[in-house]
Coordinates of C-alpha atoms in Angstrom, one line a residue:
Chain A
X1 CA 25.3 9.6 -19.5
X2 CA 24.0 12.0 -22.1
X3 CA 21.6 9.5 -23.7
X4 CA 20.4 8.5 -20.2
X5 CA 19.3 12.1 -19.6
X6 CA 16.8 11.8 -22.4
X7 CA 15.6 8.4 -21.2
X8 CA 12.0 7.7 -20.3
X9 CA 10.7 4.7 -18.3
X10 CA 7.3 3.1 -18.6
X11 CA 6.2 0.6 -16.0
X12 CA 3.4 -1.9 -16.7
X13 CA 2.3 -3.0 -13.2
X14 CA 0.3 -6.3 -13.2
X15 CA -0.9 -6.9 -9.7
X16 CA -0.6 -10.7 -9.0
X17 CA 0.7 -11.7 -12.5
X18 CA 2.2 -15.2 -12.1
X19 CA 5.6 -16.2 -13.4
X20 CA 4.3 -19.7 -14.3
X21 CA 1.6 -18.2 -16.6
X22 CA 3.7 -15.4 -18.1
X23 CA 6.9 -17.2 -18.6
X24 CA 5.6 -20.7 -19.4
X25 CA 1.9 -21.7 -19.7
X26 CA 0.6 -18.6 -21.6
X27 CA 3.8 -17.3 -23.2
X28 CA 3.1 -18.5 -26.7
X29 CA -0.4 -17.0 -26.5
X30 CA 0.7 -13.5 -25.5
X31 CA 2.7 -12.1 -28.4
X32 CA 3.5 -8.7 -27.0
X33 CA 4.7 -9.9 -23.6
X34 CA 6.6 -12.7 -25.3
X35 CA 8.4 -10.2 -27.5
X36 CA 9.5 -8.2 -24.4
X37 CA 10.8 -11.5 -22.8
X38 CA 12.5 -12.6 -26.0
X39 CA 14.3 -9.2 -26.4
X40 CA 14.8 -8.2 -22.9
X41 CA 15.8 -9.2 -19.3
X42 CA 13.4 -11.3 -17.3
X43 CA 13.1 -13.3 -14.2
X44 CA 10.8 -14.3 -11.3
X45 CA 10.9 -11.5 -8.7
X46 CA 10.6 -12.4 -5.0
X47 CA 7.8 -10.4 -3.3
X48 CA 7.8 -8.6 0.0
X49 CA 7.1 -10.0 3.5
X50 CA 4.2 -10.3 3.6
X51 CA 3.6 -10.8 -0.2
X52 CA 0.6 -8.5 -0.4
X53 CA -0.3 -5.5 -2.5
X54 CA 0.4 -3.2 0.5
X55 CA 3.3 -3.0 1.2
X56 CA 4.6 -4.7 -1.9
X57 CA 4.2 -2.0 -4.5
X58 CA 5.7 0.7 -2.2
X59 CA 8.6 -1.6 -1.4
X60 CA 9.2 -1.9 -5.1
X61 CA 9.0 1.9 -5.7
X62 CA 11.2 2.8 -2.7
X63 CA 13.7 0.0 -2.4
X64 CA 12.7 -0.3 1.3
X65 CA 11.2 -3.3 3.1
X66 CA 8.1 -3.2 5.2
X67 CA 10.1 -2.8 8.4
X68 CA 12.0 0.2 7.0
X69 CA 8.7 1.8 6.0
X70 CA 6.9 0.8 9.2
X71 CA 4.0 -0.5 7.2
X72 CA 3.3 -4.2 7.6
X73 CA 0.2 -4.7 5.5
X74 CA -3.2 -3.1 4.7
X75 CA -3.6 -2.3 8.4
X76 CA -1.1 -1.1 11.0
X77 CA -1.6 -1.5 14.7
X78 CA -2.5 1.7 16.4
X79 CA 0.0 2.2 19.2
X80 CA -0.2 -0.7 21.6
X81 CA -4.0 -1.2 21.2
X82 CA -5.3 -4.8 21.3
X83 CA -7.9 -4.2 18.5
X84 CA -7.5 -0.7 17.0
X85 CA -5.6 -0.2 13.7
X86 CA -5.0 2.3 11.0
X87 CA -5.5 1.6 7.3
X88 CA -2.3 2.0 5.4
X89 CA -3.4 4.9 3.2
X90 CA -1.0 6.9 1.1
X91 CA -0.1 9.0 4.2
X92 CA 1.6 5.9 5.7
X93 CA 4.4 6.1 3.0
X94 CA 4.8 9.9 2.9
X95 CA 8.1 9.6 4.8
X96 CA 9.6 7.2 2.3
X97 CA 11.5 8.4 -0.8
X98 CA 9.9 6.8 -3.8
X99 CA 11.0 6.8 -7.5
X100 CA 8.8 9.9 -8.3
X101 CA 10.2 11.8 -5.3
X102 CA 13.7 11.4 -6.6
X103 CA 12.7 12.3 -10.1
X104 CA 11.0 15.4 -8.8
X105 CA 14.3 16.5 -7.3
X106 CA 15.8 16.0 -10.8
X107 CA 13.0 18.0 -12.5
X108 CA 11.5 15.0 -14.2
X109 CA 7.8 14.6 -14.5
X110 CA 5.9 11.4 -13.5
X111 CA 2.5 10.0 -14.1
X112 CA 1.1 7.4 -11.7
X113 CA -2.1 5.4 -12.5
X114 CA -3.6 3.5 -9.6
X115 CA -0.3 2.5 -8.0
X116 CA -1.4 1.1 -4.5
X117 CA -1.9 2.8 -2.2
X118 CA -2.5 6.2 -3.7
X119 CA -5.5 7.4 -1.8
X120 CA -5.8 10.2 -0.7
X121 CA -4.1 11.5 -3.9
X122 CA -0.9 13.4 -3.3
X123 CA 1.0 16.1 -5.0
X124 CA 3.7 15.0 -7.4
X125 CA 5.6 16.6 -10.2
X126 CA 3.2 15.4 -12.8
X127 CA -0.2 13.7 -12.5
X128 CA -1.6 10.8 -10.5
X129 CA -4.8 8.8 -10.3
X130 CA -5.7 7.0 -7.0
X131 CA -6.5 3.3 -6.7
X132 CA -8.9 1.0 -4.9
X133 CA -8.4 2.4 -1.4
X134 CA -10.6 5.4 -2.4
X135 CA -13.9 4.8 -0.5
X136 CA -16.1 5.8 -3.5
X137 CA -15.7 7.5 -6.8
X138 CA -17.4 10.7 -5.7
X139 CA -14.2 11.8 -4.0
X140 CA -11.4 13.6 -5.5
X141 CA -9.1 10.8 -6.6
X142 CA -6.6 12.5 -8.9
X143 CA -3.8 15.1 -8.7
X144 CA -4.4 17.6 -9.9
X145 CA -8.1 17.4 -9.0
X146 CA -9.2 18.7 -12.4
X147 CA -7.7 15.5 -14.0
X148 CA -10.7 13.5 -12.6
X149 CA -13.1 15.2 -15.0
X150 CA -10.6 14.9 -17.9
X151 CA -10.1 11.2 -17.5
X152 CA -13.7 10.3 -16.9
X153 CA -14.6 12.0 -20.2
X154 CA -11.9 10.0 -22.0
X155 CA -12.6 6.6 -20.4
X156 CA -16.4 7.0 -20.3
X157 CA -15.9 6.9 -16.5
X158 CA -13.0 5.4 -14.6
X159 CA -13.3 2.3 -12.4
X160 CA -11.0 2.2 -9.4
X161 CA -11.9 -1.5 -8.6
X162 CA -14.6 -4.1 -9.0
X163 CA -16.7 -6.2 -6.5
X164 CA -15.0 -9.6 -6.8
X165 CA -16.0 -11.4 -3.6
X166 CA -19.3 -12.6 -4.9
X167 CA -20.7 -15.8 -6.3
X168 CA -21.9 -14.1 -9.4
X169 CA -18.9 -14.8 -11.6
X170 CA -20.5 -13.4 -14.8
X171 CA -20.9 -10.1 -13.1
X172 CA -17.2 -10.1 -11.9
X173 CA -16.0 -10.9 -15.4
X174 CA -18.0 -8.2 -17.0
X175 CA -16.9 -5.6 -14.4
X176 CA -13.2 -6.5 -14.7
X177 CA -13.3 -6.3 -18.5
X178 CA -15.0 -2.9 -18.3
X179 CA -12.6 -1.6 -15.7
X180 CA -9.6 -2.6 -17.8
X181 CA -11.0 -1.1 -21.0
X182 CA -11.5 2.2 -19.3
X183 CA -8.1 2.2 -17.6
X184 CA -6.2 1.5 -20.8
X185 CA -8.2 4.3 -22.7
X186 CA -7.0 6.7 -20.0
X187 CA -3.4 5.3 -20.0
X188 CA -3.2 5.8 -23.8
X189 CA -4.6 9.3 -23.5
X190 CA -2.1 10.2 -20.7
X191 CA 0.9 8.8 -22.7
X192 CA 0.1 11.0 -25.7
X193 CA -1.2 14.1 -24.0
X194 CA 0.9 14.7 -20.9
X195 CA 4.5 15.4 -20.4
X196 CA 6.4 12.6 -18.5
X197 CA 9.7 10.9 -18.0
X198 CA 8.4 8.2 -15.7
X199 CA 5.0 6.5 -16.2
X200 CA 3.7 3.7 -14.1
X201 CA 0.3 2.1 -13.9
X202 CA -1.0 -0.9 -12.0
X203 CA -3.8 -3.0 -13.3
X204 CA -5.5 -4.6 -10.4
X205 CA -7.7 -6.7 -12.7
X206 CA -5.4 -9.8 -12.7
X207 CA -5.6 -10.1 -8.9
X208 CA -9.4 -9.9 -9.0
X209 CA -9.6 -12.4 -11.9
X210 CA -7.3 -14.8 -10.0
X211 CA -9.2 -14.6 -6.8
X212 CA -12.6 -15.1 -8.5
X213 CA -11.7 -17.7 -11.1
X214 CA -8.6 -19.7 -9.9
X215 CA -10.6 -22.8 -9.0
X216 CA -12.0 -22.9 -12.5
X217 CA -8.6 -22.8 -14.1
X218 CA -6.0 -24.5 -11.9
X219 CA -6.1 -28.2 -12.3
X220 CA -4.4 -28.6 -8.9
X221 CA -7.1 -26.7 -7.1
X222 CA -9.2 -29.1 -5.0
X223 CA -12.5 -27.6 -6.4
X224 CA -11.4 -27.7 -10.1
X225 CA -13.8 -29.4 -12.4
X226 CA -12.6 -30.2 -16.0
X227 CA -14.6 -28.5 -18.8
X228 CA -16.2 -25.9 -16.5
X229 CA -17.8 -22.8 -18.0
X230 CA -15.2 -20.4 -16.7
X231 CA -12.1 -22.5 -17.5
X232 CA -10.7 -20.0 -20.1
X233 CA -11.5 -16.7 -18.2
X234 CA -8.0 -16.3 -16.8
X235 CA -6.4 -16.9 -20.2
X236 CA -8.8 -14.7 -21.9
X237 CA -8.0 -11.9 -19.5
X238 CA -4.3 -12.3 -20.0
X239 CA -4.9 -12.1 -23.8
X240 CA -6.9 -8.9 -23.3
X241 CA -4.0 -7.4 -21.3
X242 CA -1.5 -8.5 -23.9
X243 CA -3.4 -6.8 -26.7
X244 CA -3.6 -3.6 -24.6
X245 CA 0.1 -3.8 -23.8
X246 CA 0.8 -4.1 -27.6
X247 CA -1.1 -0.9 -28.2
X248 CA 0.9 0.8 -25.5
X249 CA 4.2 -0.4 -26.9
X250 CA 3.2 1.1 -30.3
X251 CA 2.8 4.5 -28.7
X252 CA 6.2 4.5 -27.0
X253 CA 9.4 5.8 -28.6
X254 CA 12.8 4.2 -28.8
X255 CA 14.1 6.2 -25.9
X256 CA 11.6 4.5 -23.5
X257 CA 12.6 1.5 -21.5
X258 CA 9.6 -0.6 -20.6
X259 CA 9.3 -2.7 -17.4
X260 CA 6.5 -5.2 -16.8
X261 CA 6.4 -6.2 -13.1
X262 CA 4.1 -7.8 -10.6
X263 CA 4.1 -7.5 -6.8
X264 CA 3.4 -11.2 -6.0
X265 CA 2.2 -14.4 -7.7
X266 CA -0.8 -16.7 -7.1
X267 CA -1.4 -20.2 -6.0
X268 CA -4.4 -22.3 -5.1
X269 CA -6.0 -21.7 -1.7
X270 CA -6.4 -24.9 0.3
X271 CA -8.4 -23.3 3.1
X272 CA -7.9 -21.1 6.2
X273 CA -6.3 -21.9 9.5
X274 CA -8.1 -20.2 12.5
X275 CA -5.2 -18.6 14.3
X276 CA -7.2 -17.2 17.2
X277 CA -9.1 -20.5 17.6
X278 CA -5.7 -22.2 17.9
X279 CA -4.5 -19.7 20.4
X280 CA -7.6 -20.2 22.5
X281 CA -7.3 -24.0 22.3
X282 CA -3.7 -23.8 23.5
X283 CA -4.6 -21.4 26.3
X284 CA -2.7 -18.4 24.9
X285 CA -5.9 -16.4 24.3
X286 CA -8.5 -16.5 27.0
X287 CA -12.1 -15.5 26.4
X288 CA -14.8 -14.5 28.9
X289 CA -17.4 -16.1 26.6
X290 CA -17.1 -18.0 23.3
X291 CA -19.2 -16.3 20.6
X292 CA -22.3 -18.0 19.2
X293 CA -21.4 -17.1 15.6
X294 CA -18.1 -16.1 14.0
X295 CA -16.9 -12.6 15.0
X296 CA -13.8 -10.5 14.5
X297 CA -11.3 -9.8 17.3
X298 CA -12.8 -6.4 17.9
X299 CA -16.1 -8.0 18.9
X300 CA -14.6 -10.8 20.9
X301 CA -15.1 -10.9 24.7
X302 CA -11.4 -11.4 25.6
X303 CA -10.0 -11.6 29.1
X304 CA -6.8 -9.6 28.3
X305 CA -5.6 -9.9 31.9
X306 CA -5.2 -13.7 31.3
X307 CA -4.2 -13.7 27.6
X308 CA -0.6 -14.1 26.4
X309 CA -1.1 -13.8 22.7
X310 CA -3.6 -12.9 20.0
X311 CA -3.6 -12.9 16.2
X312 CA -4.7 -11.1 13.1
X313 CA -5.9 -12.9 9.9
X314 CA -5.2 -12.2 6.3
X315 CA -2.9 -13.8 3.7
X316 CA -0.3 -14.0 6.5
X317 CA -0.9 -14.4 10.2
X318 CA 0.3 -11.7 12.6
X319 CA 0.8 -12.7 16.2
X320 CA 1.0 -10.2 19.0
X321 CA 2.2 -10.9 22.5
X322 CA 0.6 -9.4 25.5
X323 CA 3.8 -7.9 27.0
X324 CA 4.1 -6.5 30.4
X325 CA 4.9 -2.8 30.3
X326 CA 3.8 -2.5 26.7
X327 CA 0.1 -3.6 26.5
X328 CA -2.4 -2.2 29.0
X329 CA -3.0 -5.6 30.6
X330 CA 0.3 -7.1 29.6
X331 CA 1.4 -10.2 31.6
X332 CA 4.3 -11.7 29.6
X333 CA 7.5 -10.4 31.3
X334 CA 10.5 -9.3 29.4
X335 CA 12.5 -12.3 30.5
X336 CA 9.7 -14.7 29.3
X337 CA 9.1 -13.0 25.9
X338 CA 11.7 -14.8 23.8
X339 CA 10.8 -18.2 25.4
X340 CA 7.2 -17.6 24.5
X341 CA 8.1 -16.6 20.9
X342 CA 10.2 -19.8 20.6
X343 CA 7.3 -21.9 22.0
X344 CA 4.7 -20.4 19.6
X345 CA 7.1 -20.9 16.6
X346 CA 7.7 -24.5 17.6
X347 CA 4.1 -25.4 18.2
X348 CA 2.7 -23.6 15.2
X349 CA 5.3 -25.1 12.8
X350 CA 4.3 -28.6 14.1
X351 CA 0.7 -28.0 13.1
X352 CA -0.7 -30.3 10.4
X353 CA -3.7 -30.1 8.2
X354 CA -7.1 -31.5 9.3
X355 CA -6.2 -34.9 7.8
X356 CA -2.9 -35.0 9.6
X357 CA -0.7 -34.2 6.5
X358 CA 2.4 -32.2 7.4
X359 CA 2.5 -28.5 6.6
X360 CA 5.4 -26.3 5.5
X361 CA 4.6 -23.5 7.9
X362 CA 7.1 -20.7 8.4
X363 CA 7.0 -18.4 11.4
X364 CA 9.3 -15.4 11.5
X365 CA 10.5 -12.9 14.1
X366 CA 10.1 -9.6 12.2
X367 CA 13.7 -8.6 13.2
X368 CA 15.0 -11.4 11.0
X369 CA 12.9 -10.4 8.0
X370 CA 13.5 -6.6 7.9
X371 CA 16.6 -4.4 7.8
X372 CA 15.0 -2.2 10.5
X373 CA 11.8 -2.1 12.5
X374 CA 9.8 1.1 12.4
X375 CA 6.2 1.6 13.6
X376 CA 4.4 -1.2 15.4
X377 CA 5.5 -4.5 14.0
X378 CA 3.8 -7.8 15.0
X379 CA 5.8 -10.1 17.4
X380 CA 5.6 -12.9 14.9
X381 CA 4.6 -13.3 11.2
X382 CA 3.2 -16.7 10.1
X383 CA 2.8 -18.2 6.7
X384 CA 0.7 -21.4 7.0
X385 CA 1.7 -24.2 4.8
X386 CA 3.9 -21.8 2.8
X387 CA 0.9 -19.6 2.0
X388 CA -1.5 -22.4 0.9
X389 CA -3.7 -21.6 3.9
X390 CA -4.9 -18.1 4.9
X391 CA -4.9 -17.0 8.5
X392 CA -8.4 -16.6 9.8
X393 CA -8.6 -14.2 12.8
X394 CA -12.3 -14.6 13.4
X395 CA -13.5 -16.8 16.3
X396 CA -16.7 -18.8 16.5
X397 CA -16.1 -21.5 13.9
X398 CA -15.6 -24.3 16.6
X399 CA -12.8 -25.6 14.3
X400 CA -9.2 -24.9 13.5
X401 CA -9.7 -25.3 9.8
X402 CA -12.0 -23.8 7.2
X403 CA -12.4 -25.0 3.6
X404 CA -13.2 -21.5 2.4
X405 CA -12.0 -18.0 3.3
X406 CA -13.8 -16.7 6.4
X407 CA -14.5 -13.4 4.7
X408 CA -16.2 -14.5 1.5
X409 CA -15.7 -16.5 -1.8
X410 CA -12.1 -16.8 -2.7
X411 CA -10.1 -19.3 -4.8
X412 CA -6.6 -18.1 -4.6
X413 CA -3.7 -17.2 -2.3
X414 CA -0.7 -15.1 -3.0
X415 CA 2.6 -16.7 -3.9
X416 CA 6.1 -15.6 -3.3
X417 CA 7.2 -14.7 -6.8
X418 CA 6.0 -12.0 -9.1
X419 CA 7.5 -11.2 -12.5
X420 CA 10.2 -8.8 -13.7
X421 CA 10.7 -8.0 -17.4
X422 CA 12.8 -5.2 -18.7
X423 CA 12.6 -4.3 -22.4
X424 CA 14.9 -1.6 -23.9
X425 CA 14.2 -1.1 -27.6
X426 CA 17.7 0.2 -28.1
X427 CA 19.4 -2.9 -26.5
X428 CA 17.4 -5.9 -27.6
X429 CA 19.1 -8.9 -25.9
X430 CA 17.5 -11.9 -24.2
X431 CA 18.7 -12.5 -20.7
X432 CA 17.1 -14.6 -17.9
X433 CA 18.2 -13.6 -14.4
X434 CA 17.8 -15.3 -11.0
X435 CA 17.7 -14.1 -7.5
X436 CA 16.0 -10.7 -8.0
X437 CA 13.6 -9.3 -5.3
X438 CA 11.3 -6.4 -5.6
X439 CA 13.7 -4.2 -3.5
X440 CA 16.0 -4.3 -6.6
X441 CA 13.3 -2.6 -8.8
X442 CA 13.9 1.0 -7.9
X443 CA 17.7 0.9 -8.4
X444 CA 17.0 -0.7 -11.9
X445 CA 14.7 2.2 -12.8
X446 CA 17.1 4.8 -11.4
X447 CA 19.9 3.3 -13.6
X448 CA 17.9 4.1 -16.7
X449 CA 17.9 7.8 -15.7
X450 CA 21.6 7.8 -14.9
X451 CA 20.7 8.3 -11.2
X452 CA 22.5 5.4 -9.6
X453 CA 23.5 7.5 -6.7
X454 CA 20.0 8.6 -5.7
Chain B
X1 CA 0.3 27.2 7.0
X2 CA 0.7 25.9 10.5
X3 CA 0.1 29.0 12.7
X4 CA -3.4 30.2 13.6
X5 CA -4.5 33.8 13.3
X6 CA -5.1 33.9 17.1
X7 CA -1.5 32.8 17.9
X8 CA -0.1 35.4 15.5
X9 CA -2.2 38.1 17.2
X10 CA -1.1 37.1 20.8
X11 CA 2.6 37.0 19.6
X12 CA 2.1 40.5 18.0
X13 CA 0.7 41.9 21.3
X14 CA 3.4 40.5 23.6
X15 CA 6.2 41.6 21.3
X16 CA 4.7 45.1 21.0
X17 CA 4.3 45.5 24.7
X18 CA 8.0 44.9 25.3
X19 CA 8.9 47.1 22.3
X20 CA 6.7 50.0 23.3
X21 CA 7.9 49.9 26.9
X22 CA 11.4 50.3 25.5
X23 CA 10.3 53.2 23.3
X24 CA 8.6 54.9 26.2
X25 CA 11.8 54.6 28.3
X26 CA 14.0 56.0 25.5
X27 CA 11.6 59.0 24.8
X28 CA 11.5 59.7 28.5
X29 CA 15.3 59.5 28.8
X30 CA 15.7 62.1 26.1
X31 CA 12.7 64.4 26.9
X32 CA 12.0 63.8 30.6
X33 CA 8.3 64.4 29.7
X34 CA 6.2 61.5 31.1
X35 CA 2.9 62.3 29.2
X36 CA 4.8 62.6 25.8
X37 CA 6.6 59.3 26.4
X38 CA 3.3 57.6 27.3
X39 CA 1.5 59.0 24.2
X40 CA 4.3 58.0 21.8
X41 CA 4.4 54.6 23.4
X42 CA 0.7 54.0 23.1
X43 CA 0.5 55.3 19.5
X44 CA 3.5 53.2 18.4
X45 CA 2.1 50.2 20.2
X46 CA -1.2 50.2 18.2
X47 CA 0.5 51.1 14.9
X48 CA 3.1 48.4 15.1
X49 CA 0.8 45.7 16.3
X50 CA -1.1 46.1 13.0
X51 CA 2.2 46.2 11.0
X52 CA 3.6 43.1 12.7
X53 CA 0.3 41.1 12.1
X54 CA 0.3 42.0 8.4
X55 CA 4.0 41.2 8.1
X56 CA 3.5 37.8 9.8
X57 CA 0.7 36.8 7.6
X58 CA 2.6 37.7 4.4
X59 CA 5.6 35.7 5.5
X60 CA 3.6 32.7 6.4
X61 CA 2.5 32.5 2.7
X62 CA 6.1 32.3 1.5
X63 CA 7.3 28.7 1.4
X64 CA 11.0 29.6 0.8
X65 CA 13.3 28.6 3.7
X66 CA 10.5 26.8 5.6
X67 CA 11.0 23.2 6.9
X68 CA 8.1 21.2 5.5
X69 CA 6.1 18.6 7.4
X70 CA 6.3 15.2 5.6
X71 CA 2.5 15.3 5.1
X72 CA 2.4 18.9 3.9
X73 CA 2.5 17.9 0.2
X74 CA -0.6 15.7 0.6
X75 CA -3.4 17.0 -1.5
X76 CA -6.3 16.1 0.8
X77 CA -9.4 18.1 0.1
X78 CA -10.7 17.2 3.5
X79 CA -9.6 15.0 6.4
X80 CA -10.7 11.4 6.0
X81 CA -13.8 11.1 8.2
X82 CA -14.4 8.1 10.6
X83 CA -17.2 7.2 8.2
X84 CA -14.7 7.1 5.3
X85 CA -12.3 5.0 7.3
X86 CA -15.0 2.5 8.3
X87 CA -16.1 2.3 4.6
X88 CA -12.5 1.4 3.6
X89 CA -12.2 -1.1 6.4
X90 CA -15.3 -2.8 5.3
X91 CA -14.1 -2.9 1.7
X92 CA -10.8 -4.4 2.7
X93 CA -12.6 -7.1 4.8
X94 CA -14.8 -7.9 1.8
X95 CA -11.7 -8.2 -0.3
X96 CA -10.1 -10.6 2.1
X97 CA -7.1 -8.4 2.9
X98 CA -8.0 -8.6 6.6
X99 CA -10.7 -10.1 8.8

């Protein structure tokens, strides 16, 4: 126990880092990450439901699932509104005890760098820098607020995110490289100049690089062209990160246990399934008029008094039922509710792709995914063809299928598994584990501090 | 701090009205002089309203023993405006996190 009291923990967060690339395809080309794998504990780590940045990182840092936190994605339905929602800013997780909250109670200092969602910045026992939910960089995005000036001087500015949904791939590449260079300058500075027992950063660059360049890299992507100009961009970026991680490892002492983790993986996007178009076609969602061009649900002319269900788009599909006594114009009675959910599950899982090929679609009742249900959960959660297809909530496409994302250029979808690597310089031993999920992460960190009973 | 200055003032006044009424009755019970009882009561009323207000504002700055709201620790320089929220929604739509 006494040596655990001295322990420090450093967490390398790599948003979207894929097990296939880290543990297999790129392993020999990434000497520093390979060293951690060869001398540490590693495994694929099952993501959250849904496998998205929010709520995944907070699930990891709190050991709580989305239902327990009452946050089901980037947006949370506002009350029983048909269209209004709140963005899941850092406030949404304030009632959840996270690693740094427990460490604060034990007088240990933490440093957080861009762990999603961390805007608005919040007070911790230490320092923190917000992430990409910050609307623009003129805001205060650090705690304490003076830290902003300090890090912008060190990093020659600090980039919270990049514009990555554009066809100008060269611009994306340049911006991601610059963002990462700046972030790691700041990280190295904070490691050496601030007091900390727990340090965690999340580099969002991998996620952005995957979404922008996956079709140029993945030979299984339907748009892949051999020998294309951008074929090596993803590998080059992983190499850049490995070099930066090597520098970080050289700054850490023997008392520091290092974790490298990701919140979800990546796979090729095959297209998008228009969930609301499907609900309209089947008669579950009734419109007063069909739009001339694609519009979002908020702008759709819906006859709510005749609609039984509607959906939200994203990496997953969220389906809401217009329930009597709950929604303003609810018409599905309590005794019809389960039968309707059964019917939607049955019909949606029978859906095939546009060429008639079967899908591996999974539709879940939230109460079967989560240990409890706080807030406003959807009535059903859908993963079309096991996440190969996005859910498109927009209407006006006159089709159930889209080859591209309905919200802009995108090559990749999220996959179920992220990575977990634990490297303790004092206990170098190779071990491959199985069956870990990101809810197991917080307990692993707490063990390092001798705080198993947090 | 979750109590407005106005609320603290109104509470001070209502408390002092009851307190001063009690003081006037006690002075009258001992002296049987109505004017003296009224004078002591009015003077005490004004002096103690000021004392209570100052006392209340000092205590409201002391965090010890106070139950904190879960959001109290948030270091928000200003409330997120509707414009900010729309900006973030638009960013999230562009990123593909939602439609």
